Short mmCIF file of N, CA and C in Angstrom, two decimals:
data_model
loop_
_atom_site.label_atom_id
_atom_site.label_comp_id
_atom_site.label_asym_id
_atom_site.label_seq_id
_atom_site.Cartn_x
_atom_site.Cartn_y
_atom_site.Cartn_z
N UNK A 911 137.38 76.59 58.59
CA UNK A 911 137.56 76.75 60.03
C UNK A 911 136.47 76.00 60.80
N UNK A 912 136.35 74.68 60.44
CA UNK A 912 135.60 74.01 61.15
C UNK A 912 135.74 73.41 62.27
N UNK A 913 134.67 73.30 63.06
CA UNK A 913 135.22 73.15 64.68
C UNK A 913 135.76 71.38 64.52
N UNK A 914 135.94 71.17 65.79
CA UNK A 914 137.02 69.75 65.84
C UNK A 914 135.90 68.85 66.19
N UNK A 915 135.97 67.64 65.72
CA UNK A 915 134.69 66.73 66.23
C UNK A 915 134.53 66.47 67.80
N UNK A 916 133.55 66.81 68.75
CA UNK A 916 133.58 66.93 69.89
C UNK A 916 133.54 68.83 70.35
N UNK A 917 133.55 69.59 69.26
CA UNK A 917 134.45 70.61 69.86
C UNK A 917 132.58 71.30 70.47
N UNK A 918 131.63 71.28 69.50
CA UNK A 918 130.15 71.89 69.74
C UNK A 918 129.53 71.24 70.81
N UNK A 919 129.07 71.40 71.38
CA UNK A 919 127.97 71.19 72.58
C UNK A 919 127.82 71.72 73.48
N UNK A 920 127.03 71.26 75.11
CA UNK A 920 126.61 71.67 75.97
C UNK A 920 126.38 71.45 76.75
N UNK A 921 125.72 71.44 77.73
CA UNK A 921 125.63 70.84 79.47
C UNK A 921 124.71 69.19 79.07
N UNK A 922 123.71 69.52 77.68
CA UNK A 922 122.80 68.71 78.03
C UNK A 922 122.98 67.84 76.57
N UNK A 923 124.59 67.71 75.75
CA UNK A 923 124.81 67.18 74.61
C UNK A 923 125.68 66.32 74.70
N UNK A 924 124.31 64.53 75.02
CA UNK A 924 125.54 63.51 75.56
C UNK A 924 125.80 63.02 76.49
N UNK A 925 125.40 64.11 77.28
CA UNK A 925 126.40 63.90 79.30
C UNK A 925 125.81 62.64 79.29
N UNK A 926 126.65 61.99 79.44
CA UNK A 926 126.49 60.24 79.88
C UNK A 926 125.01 59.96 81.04
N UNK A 927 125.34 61.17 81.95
CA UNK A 927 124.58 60.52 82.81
C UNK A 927 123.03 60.87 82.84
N UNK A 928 122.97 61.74 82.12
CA UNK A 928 121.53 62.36 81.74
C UNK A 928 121.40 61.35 80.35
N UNK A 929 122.15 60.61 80.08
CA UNK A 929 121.86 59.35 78.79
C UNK A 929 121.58 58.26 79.45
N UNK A 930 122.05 58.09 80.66
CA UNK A 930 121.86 56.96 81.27
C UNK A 930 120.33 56.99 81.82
N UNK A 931 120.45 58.22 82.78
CA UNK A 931 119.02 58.36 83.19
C UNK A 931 117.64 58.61 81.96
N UNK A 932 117.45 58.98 81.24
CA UNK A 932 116.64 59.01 79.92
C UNK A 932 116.45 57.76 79.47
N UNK A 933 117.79 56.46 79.77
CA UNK A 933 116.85 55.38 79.15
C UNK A 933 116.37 54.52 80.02
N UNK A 934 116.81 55.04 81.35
CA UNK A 934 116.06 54.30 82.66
C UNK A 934 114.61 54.68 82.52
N UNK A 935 114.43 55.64 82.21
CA UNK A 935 112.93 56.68 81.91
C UNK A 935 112.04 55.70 81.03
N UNK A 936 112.94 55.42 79.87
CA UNK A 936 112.21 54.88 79.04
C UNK A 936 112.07 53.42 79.31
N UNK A 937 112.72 52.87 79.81
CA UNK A 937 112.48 51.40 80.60
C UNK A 937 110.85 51.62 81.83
N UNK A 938 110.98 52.41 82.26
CA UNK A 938 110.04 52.69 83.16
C UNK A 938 108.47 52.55 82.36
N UNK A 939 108.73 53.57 81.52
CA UNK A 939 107.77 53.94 80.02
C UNK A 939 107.32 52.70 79.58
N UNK A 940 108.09 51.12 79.18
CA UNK A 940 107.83 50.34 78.34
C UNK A 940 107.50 49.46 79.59
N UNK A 941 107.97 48.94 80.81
CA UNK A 941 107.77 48.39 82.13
C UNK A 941 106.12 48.30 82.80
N UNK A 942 106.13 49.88 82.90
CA UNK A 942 104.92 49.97 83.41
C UNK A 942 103.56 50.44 82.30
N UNK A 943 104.37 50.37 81.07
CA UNK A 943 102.95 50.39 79.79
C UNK A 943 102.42 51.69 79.85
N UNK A 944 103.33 52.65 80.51
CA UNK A 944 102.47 54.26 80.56
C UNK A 944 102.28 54.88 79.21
N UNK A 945 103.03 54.50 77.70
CA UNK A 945 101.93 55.28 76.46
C UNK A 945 100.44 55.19 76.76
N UNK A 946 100.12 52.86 76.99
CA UNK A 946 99.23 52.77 76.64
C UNK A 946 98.18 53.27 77.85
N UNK A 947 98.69 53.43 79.11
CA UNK A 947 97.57 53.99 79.89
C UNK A 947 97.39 55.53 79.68
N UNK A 948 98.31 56.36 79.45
CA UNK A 948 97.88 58.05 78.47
C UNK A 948 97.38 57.76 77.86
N UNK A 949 97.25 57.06 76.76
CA UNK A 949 95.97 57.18 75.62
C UNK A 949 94.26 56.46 75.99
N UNK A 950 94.67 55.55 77.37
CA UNK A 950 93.25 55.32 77.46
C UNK A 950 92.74 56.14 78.13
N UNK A 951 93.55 56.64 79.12
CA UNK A 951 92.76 57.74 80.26
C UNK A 951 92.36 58.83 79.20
N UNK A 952 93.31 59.16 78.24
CA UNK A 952 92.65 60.69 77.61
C UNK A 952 91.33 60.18 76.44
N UNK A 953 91.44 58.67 76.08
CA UNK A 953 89.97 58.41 75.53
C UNK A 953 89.34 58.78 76.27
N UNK A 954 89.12 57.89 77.80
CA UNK A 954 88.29 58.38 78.72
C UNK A 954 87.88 59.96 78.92
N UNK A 955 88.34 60.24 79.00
CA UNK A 955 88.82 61.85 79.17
C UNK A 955 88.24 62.60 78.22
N UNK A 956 88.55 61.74 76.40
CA UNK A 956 87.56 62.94 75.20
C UNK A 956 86.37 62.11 75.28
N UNK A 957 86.02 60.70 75.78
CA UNK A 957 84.25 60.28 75.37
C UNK A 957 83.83 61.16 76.44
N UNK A 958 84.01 61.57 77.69
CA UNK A 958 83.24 61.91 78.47
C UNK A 958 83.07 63.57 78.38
N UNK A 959 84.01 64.35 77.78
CA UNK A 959 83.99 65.36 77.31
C UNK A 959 83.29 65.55 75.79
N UNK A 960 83.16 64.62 75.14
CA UNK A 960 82.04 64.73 74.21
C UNK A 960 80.64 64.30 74.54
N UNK A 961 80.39 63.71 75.71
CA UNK A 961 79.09 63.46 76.12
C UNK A 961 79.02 65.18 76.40
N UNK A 962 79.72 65.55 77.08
CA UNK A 962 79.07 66.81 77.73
C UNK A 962 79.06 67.99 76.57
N UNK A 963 79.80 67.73 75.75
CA UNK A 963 79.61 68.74 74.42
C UNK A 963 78.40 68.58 73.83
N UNK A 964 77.88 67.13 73.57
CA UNK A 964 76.27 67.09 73.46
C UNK A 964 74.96 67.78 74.01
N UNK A 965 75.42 68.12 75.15
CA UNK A 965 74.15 68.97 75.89
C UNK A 965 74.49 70.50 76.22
N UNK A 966 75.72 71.13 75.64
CA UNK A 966 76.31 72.20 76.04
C UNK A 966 76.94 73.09 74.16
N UNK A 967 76.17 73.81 74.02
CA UNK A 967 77.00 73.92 72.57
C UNK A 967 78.10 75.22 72.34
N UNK A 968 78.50 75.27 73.87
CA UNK A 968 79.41 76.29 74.41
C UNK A 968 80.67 75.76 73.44
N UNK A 969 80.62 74.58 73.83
CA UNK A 969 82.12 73.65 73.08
C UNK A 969 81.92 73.38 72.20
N UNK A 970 83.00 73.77 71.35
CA UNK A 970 82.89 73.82 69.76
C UNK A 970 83.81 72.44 69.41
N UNK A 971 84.73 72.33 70.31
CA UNK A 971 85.82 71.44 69.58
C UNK A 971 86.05 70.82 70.92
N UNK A 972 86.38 69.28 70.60
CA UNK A 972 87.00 68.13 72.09
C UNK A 972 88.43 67.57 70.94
N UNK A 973 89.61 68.10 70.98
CA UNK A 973 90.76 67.04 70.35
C UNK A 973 91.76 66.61 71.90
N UNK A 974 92.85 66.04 71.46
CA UNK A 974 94.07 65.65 71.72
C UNK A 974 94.39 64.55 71.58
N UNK A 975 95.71 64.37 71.98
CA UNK A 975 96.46 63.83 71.42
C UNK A 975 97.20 62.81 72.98
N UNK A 976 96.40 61.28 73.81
CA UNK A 976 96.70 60.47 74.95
C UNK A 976 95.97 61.25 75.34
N UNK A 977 96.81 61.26 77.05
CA UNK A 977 96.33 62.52 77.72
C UNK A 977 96.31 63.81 77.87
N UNK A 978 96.31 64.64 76.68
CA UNK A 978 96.86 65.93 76.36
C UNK A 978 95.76 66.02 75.86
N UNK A 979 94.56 66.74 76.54
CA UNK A 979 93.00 66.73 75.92
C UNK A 979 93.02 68.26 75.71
N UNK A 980 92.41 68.73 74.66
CA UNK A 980 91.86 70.34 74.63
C UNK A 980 90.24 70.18 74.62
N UNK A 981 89.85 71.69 74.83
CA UNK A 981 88.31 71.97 74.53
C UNK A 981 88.10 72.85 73.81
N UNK A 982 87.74 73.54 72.93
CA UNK A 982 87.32 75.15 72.38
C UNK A 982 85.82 75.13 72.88
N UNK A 983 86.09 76.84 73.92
CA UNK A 983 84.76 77.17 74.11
C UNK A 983 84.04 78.47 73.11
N UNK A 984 83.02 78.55 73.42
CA UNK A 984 82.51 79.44 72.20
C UNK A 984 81.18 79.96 73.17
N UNK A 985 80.90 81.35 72.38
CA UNK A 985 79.80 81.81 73.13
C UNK A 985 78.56 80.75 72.91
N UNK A 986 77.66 81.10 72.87
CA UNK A 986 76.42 79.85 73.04
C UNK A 986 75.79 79.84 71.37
N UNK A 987 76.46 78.65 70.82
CA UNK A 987 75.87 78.88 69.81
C UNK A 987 76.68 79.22 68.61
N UNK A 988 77.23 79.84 68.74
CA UNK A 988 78.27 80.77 67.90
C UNK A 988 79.60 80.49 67.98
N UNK A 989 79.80 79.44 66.95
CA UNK A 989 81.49 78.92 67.03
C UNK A 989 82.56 79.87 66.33
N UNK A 990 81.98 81.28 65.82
CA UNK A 990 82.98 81.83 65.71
C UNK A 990 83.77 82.55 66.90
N UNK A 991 82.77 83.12 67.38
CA UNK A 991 83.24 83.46 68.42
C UNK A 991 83.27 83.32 70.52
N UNK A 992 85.06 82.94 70.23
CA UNK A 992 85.60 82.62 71.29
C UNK A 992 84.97 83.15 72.57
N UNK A 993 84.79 82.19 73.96
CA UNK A 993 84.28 82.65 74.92
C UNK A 993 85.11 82.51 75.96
N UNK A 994 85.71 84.24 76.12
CA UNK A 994 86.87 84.21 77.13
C UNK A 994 86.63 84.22 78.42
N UNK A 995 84.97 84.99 78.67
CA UNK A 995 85.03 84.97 80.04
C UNK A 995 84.54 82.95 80.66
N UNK A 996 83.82 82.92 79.96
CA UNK A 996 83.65 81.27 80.17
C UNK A 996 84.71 80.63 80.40
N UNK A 997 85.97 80.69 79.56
CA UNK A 997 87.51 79.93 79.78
C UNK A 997 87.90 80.13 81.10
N UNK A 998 88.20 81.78 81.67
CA UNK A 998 88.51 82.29 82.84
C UNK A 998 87.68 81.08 84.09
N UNK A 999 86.48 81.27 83.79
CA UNK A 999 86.05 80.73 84.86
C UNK A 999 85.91 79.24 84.82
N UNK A 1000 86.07 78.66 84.02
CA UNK A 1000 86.51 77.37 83.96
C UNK A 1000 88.03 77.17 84.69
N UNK A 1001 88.99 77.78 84.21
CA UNK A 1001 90.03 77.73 84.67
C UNK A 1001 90.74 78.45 85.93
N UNK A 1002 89.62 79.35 86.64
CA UNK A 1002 90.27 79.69 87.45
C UNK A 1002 89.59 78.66 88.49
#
């Protein structure tokens, strides 16, 4: 009782025009070179966040991945343990 080819999908499986627009996206993507400017801004972004991990040993960890940067903070000193109120106030 298998469905009929065409018979599975959904609002967002295909629709032509959300296919059309996705590779306009990606024309845009290869046009204006935006991988390669995400990955330099987020270099920028982890050297200067590892300068400051040098004088601060709150931060345990600088990764990511372009511009998708993380930090792990930590109490002072102590990378086991996580420093929530520090996060809060960073982030609020």
């Amino acid at each position: 009782d298998a469905v009929a080819p065409g018979g599975l999908g959904g609002t967002y499986a295909g629709n032509p025009i959300a296919c059309v627009a996705a590779l306009e996206v990606l024309k845009v993507f290869e046009q204006e070179n935006l991988l390669q400017k995400a990955n330099d801004l987020g270099q920028k972004l982890k050297d200067g966040l590892l300068a400051i991990a040098e004088k601060h040993t709150e931060i345990g960890d600088v990764r990511g991945l372009g511009a998708m940067i993380a930090i792990e903070l930590f109490e002072d000193g102590d990378h086991s343990k996580p420093d929530a109120k520090l996060t809060a106030e960073i982030v609020a």
